[in-house]
Every structure is written in structure tokens, then in C-alpha cells.
Short mmCIF file of C-alpha atoms in Angstrom, two decimals:
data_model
loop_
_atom_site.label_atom_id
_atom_site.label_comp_id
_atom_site.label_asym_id
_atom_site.label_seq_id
_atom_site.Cartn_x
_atom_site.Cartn_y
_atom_site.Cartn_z
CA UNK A 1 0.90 8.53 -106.51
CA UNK A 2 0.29 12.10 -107.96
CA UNK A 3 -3.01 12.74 -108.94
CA UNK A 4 -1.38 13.66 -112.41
CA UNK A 5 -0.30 10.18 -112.43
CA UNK A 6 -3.37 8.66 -111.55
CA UNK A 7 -5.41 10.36 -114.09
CA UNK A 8 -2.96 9.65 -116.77
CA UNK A 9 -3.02 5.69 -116.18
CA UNK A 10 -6.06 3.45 -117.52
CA UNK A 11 -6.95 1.01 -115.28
CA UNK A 12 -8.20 -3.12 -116.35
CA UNK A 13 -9.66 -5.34 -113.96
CA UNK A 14 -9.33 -9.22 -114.31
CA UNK A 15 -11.54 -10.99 -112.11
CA UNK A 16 -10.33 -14.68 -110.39
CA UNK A 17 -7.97 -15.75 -108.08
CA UNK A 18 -4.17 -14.86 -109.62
CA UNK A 19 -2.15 -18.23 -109.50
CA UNK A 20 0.84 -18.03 -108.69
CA UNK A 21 3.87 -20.24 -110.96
CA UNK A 22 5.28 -21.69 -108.19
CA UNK A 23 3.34 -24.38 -107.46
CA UNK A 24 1.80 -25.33 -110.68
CA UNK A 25 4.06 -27.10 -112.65
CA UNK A 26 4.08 -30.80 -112.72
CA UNK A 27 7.14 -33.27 -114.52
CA UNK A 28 6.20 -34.50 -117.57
CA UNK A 29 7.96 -37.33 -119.12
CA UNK A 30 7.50 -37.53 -123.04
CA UNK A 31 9.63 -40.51 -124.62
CA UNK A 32 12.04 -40.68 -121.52
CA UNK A 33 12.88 -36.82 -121.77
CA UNK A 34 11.56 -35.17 -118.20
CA UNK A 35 10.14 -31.55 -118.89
CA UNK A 36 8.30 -29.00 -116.71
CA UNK A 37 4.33 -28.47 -117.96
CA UNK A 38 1.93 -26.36 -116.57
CA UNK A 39 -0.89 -27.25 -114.64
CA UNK A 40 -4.43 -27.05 -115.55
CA UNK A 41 -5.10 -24.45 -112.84
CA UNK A 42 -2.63 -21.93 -114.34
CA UNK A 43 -3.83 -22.61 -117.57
CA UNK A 44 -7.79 -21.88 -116.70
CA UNK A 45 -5.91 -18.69 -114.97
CA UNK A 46 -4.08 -17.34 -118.52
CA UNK A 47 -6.90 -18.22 -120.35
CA UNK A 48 -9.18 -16.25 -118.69
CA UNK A 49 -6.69 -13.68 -118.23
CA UNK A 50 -6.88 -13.42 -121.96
CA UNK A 51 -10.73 -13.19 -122.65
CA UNK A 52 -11.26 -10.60 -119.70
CA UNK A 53 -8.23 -8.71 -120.85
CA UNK A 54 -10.03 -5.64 -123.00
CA UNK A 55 -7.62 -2.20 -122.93
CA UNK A 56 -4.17 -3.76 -123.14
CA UNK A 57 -4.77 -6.73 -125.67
CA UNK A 58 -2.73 -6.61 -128.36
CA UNK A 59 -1.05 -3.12 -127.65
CA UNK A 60 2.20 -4.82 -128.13
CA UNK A 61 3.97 -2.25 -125.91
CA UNK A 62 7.53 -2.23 -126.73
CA UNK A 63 9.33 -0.13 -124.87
CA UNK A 64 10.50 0.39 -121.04
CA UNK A 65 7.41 0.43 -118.62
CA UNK A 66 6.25 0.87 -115.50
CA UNK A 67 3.30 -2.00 -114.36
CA UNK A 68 0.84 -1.00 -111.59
CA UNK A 69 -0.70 -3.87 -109.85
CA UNK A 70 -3.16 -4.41 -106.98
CA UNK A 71 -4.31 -7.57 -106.46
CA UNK A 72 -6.92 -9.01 -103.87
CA UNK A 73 -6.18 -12.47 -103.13
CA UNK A 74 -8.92 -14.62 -101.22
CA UNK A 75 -6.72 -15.64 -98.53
CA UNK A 76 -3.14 -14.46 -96.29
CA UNK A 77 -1.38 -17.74 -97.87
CA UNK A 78 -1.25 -16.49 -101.49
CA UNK A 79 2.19 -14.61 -102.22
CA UNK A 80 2.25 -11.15 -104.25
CA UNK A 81 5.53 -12.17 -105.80
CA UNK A 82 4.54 -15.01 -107.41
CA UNK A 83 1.16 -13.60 -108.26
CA UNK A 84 3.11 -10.62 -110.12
CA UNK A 85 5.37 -13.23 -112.22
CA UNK A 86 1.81 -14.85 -113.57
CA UNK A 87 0.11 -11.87 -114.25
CA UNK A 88 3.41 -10.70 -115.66
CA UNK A 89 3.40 -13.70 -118.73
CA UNK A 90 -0.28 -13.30 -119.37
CA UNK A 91 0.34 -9.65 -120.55
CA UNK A 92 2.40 -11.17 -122.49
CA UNK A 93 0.31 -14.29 -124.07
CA UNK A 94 -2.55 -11.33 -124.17
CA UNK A 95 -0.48 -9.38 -126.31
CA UNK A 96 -0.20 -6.11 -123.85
CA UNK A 97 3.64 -5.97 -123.75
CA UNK A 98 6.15 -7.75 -126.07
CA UNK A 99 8.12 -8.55 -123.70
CA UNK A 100 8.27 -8.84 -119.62
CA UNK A 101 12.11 -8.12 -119.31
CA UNK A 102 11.26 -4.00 -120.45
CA UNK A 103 9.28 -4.13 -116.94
CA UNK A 104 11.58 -1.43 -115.11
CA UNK A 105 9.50 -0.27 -112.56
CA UNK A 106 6.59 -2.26 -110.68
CA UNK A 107 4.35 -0.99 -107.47
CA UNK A 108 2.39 -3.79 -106.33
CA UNK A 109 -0.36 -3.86 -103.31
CA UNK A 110 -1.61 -7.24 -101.84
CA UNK A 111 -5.16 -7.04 -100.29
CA UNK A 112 -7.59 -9.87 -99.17
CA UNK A 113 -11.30 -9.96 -100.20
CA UNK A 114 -12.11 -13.83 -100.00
CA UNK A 115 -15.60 -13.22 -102.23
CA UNK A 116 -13.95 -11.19 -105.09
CA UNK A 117 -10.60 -11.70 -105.28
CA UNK A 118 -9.13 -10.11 -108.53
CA UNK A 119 -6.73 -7.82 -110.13
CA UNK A 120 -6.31 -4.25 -111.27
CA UNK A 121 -3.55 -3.02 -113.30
CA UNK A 122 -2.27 -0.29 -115.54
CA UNK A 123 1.02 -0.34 -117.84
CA UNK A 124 2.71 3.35 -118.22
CA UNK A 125 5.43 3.12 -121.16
CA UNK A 126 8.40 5.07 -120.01
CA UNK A 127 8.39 7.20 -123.58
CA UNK A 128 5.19 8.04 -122.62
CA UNK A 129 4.70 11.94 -121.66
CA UNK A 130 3.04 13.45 -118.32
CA UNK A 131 1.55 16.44 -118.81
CA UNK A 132 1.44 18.77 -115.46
#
């Protein structure tokens, strides 16, 4: 990344392990009607997604972007792709994008740090201009 870049993206850190969607839906059955509900794990995750989330809430970006992800996961078994769909939708409850389909670009790093695992993450809108 150019240092041009770097300087022009604002960085927000969200601290707690990223669940991922894939394993945390259960069946629910309401009046003989199966559905798919979320579990309470990936619940606790979007809500607290949603109070840590400071810059980006409510920007209601709405137009083509580019997301920038690193995420530290506490262990090997967690996978980045399924960690990027979650943290993909909570933008979106927190209000930062309007929309994850306009995600057209997305450079994502995995690390491990079992005591703090967390997130960092900045959003460039495409019609947004570099200066250099």
C-alpha cells in the first residue's frame, strides 16, 4: 500500500473475537414453518460491533468501495472468509455502508494474537479522490 494511500484511509478498531456466519445459525421452527435464526454468539458479536463502531456509524456510504480489513483471530481454526462476510453485515446494521454488494475491492490479512484478538478496518469510497 502507498504511503499516499495509507495516510488517506482512517482506520477503526473493534475489539472481540469476529464470528464467523457459518456456524451460527440454528433451525427455528415457528408454527410448523422451518427458518434459519441467528445464534446468540453472532448476535453479542453485531451488537458490540455496533457500540464500538465510532468513525463509520451512520456514514451511509453509498457508492462503490474498497474495505480494508485486518483481523487477529485468537486461534489458526477461525477462517478470514467467513470472518469478512460478518464484519461485512455489521457495517451494514452500524450504518457505515448502505449496502455490502457496492464492496468492489477487499484486502484482507489474517493474524493470530490469542489475548487480543480484534479487528481494524478502513472503507475508501471509489468517488473518493487521492491526492499525490
Amino acid at each position: 500500500m502507498s504511503k499516499q494511500l495509507d495516510d488517506a484511509l482512517i482506520w477503526e478498531t473493534i475489539y472481540g473475537q469476529v464470528i464467523g456466519k457459518a456456524n451460527n445459525y440454528t433451525i427455528g421452527n415457528n408454527g410448523g414453518l422451518r427458518h434459519i435464526i441467528k445464534n446468540d454468539r453472532i448476535r453479542q458479536y453485531e451488537r458490540s460491533f455496533i457500540q464500538q463502531c465510532r468513525i463509520y456509524k451512520d456514514r451511509h456510504i453509498n457508492s462503490r468501495f474498497t474495505l480494508y480489513i485486518n483481523v487477529w483471530q485468537s486461534s489458526q481454526r477461525y477462517d478470514l472468509d467467513n470472518s469478512v462476510k460478518s464484519i461485512l453485515d455489521c457495517l451494514q446494521y452500524a450504518g457505515a455502508i448502505t449496502n455490502d454488494s457496492l464492496c468492489v475491492s477487499l484486502i484482507a490479512n489474517k493474524y493470530i494474537d490469542r489475548a487480543n484478538p480484534r479487528i481494524t478496518f478502513a472503507i475508501f469510497p471509489e468517488d473518493k479522490e487521492l491526492t499525490f
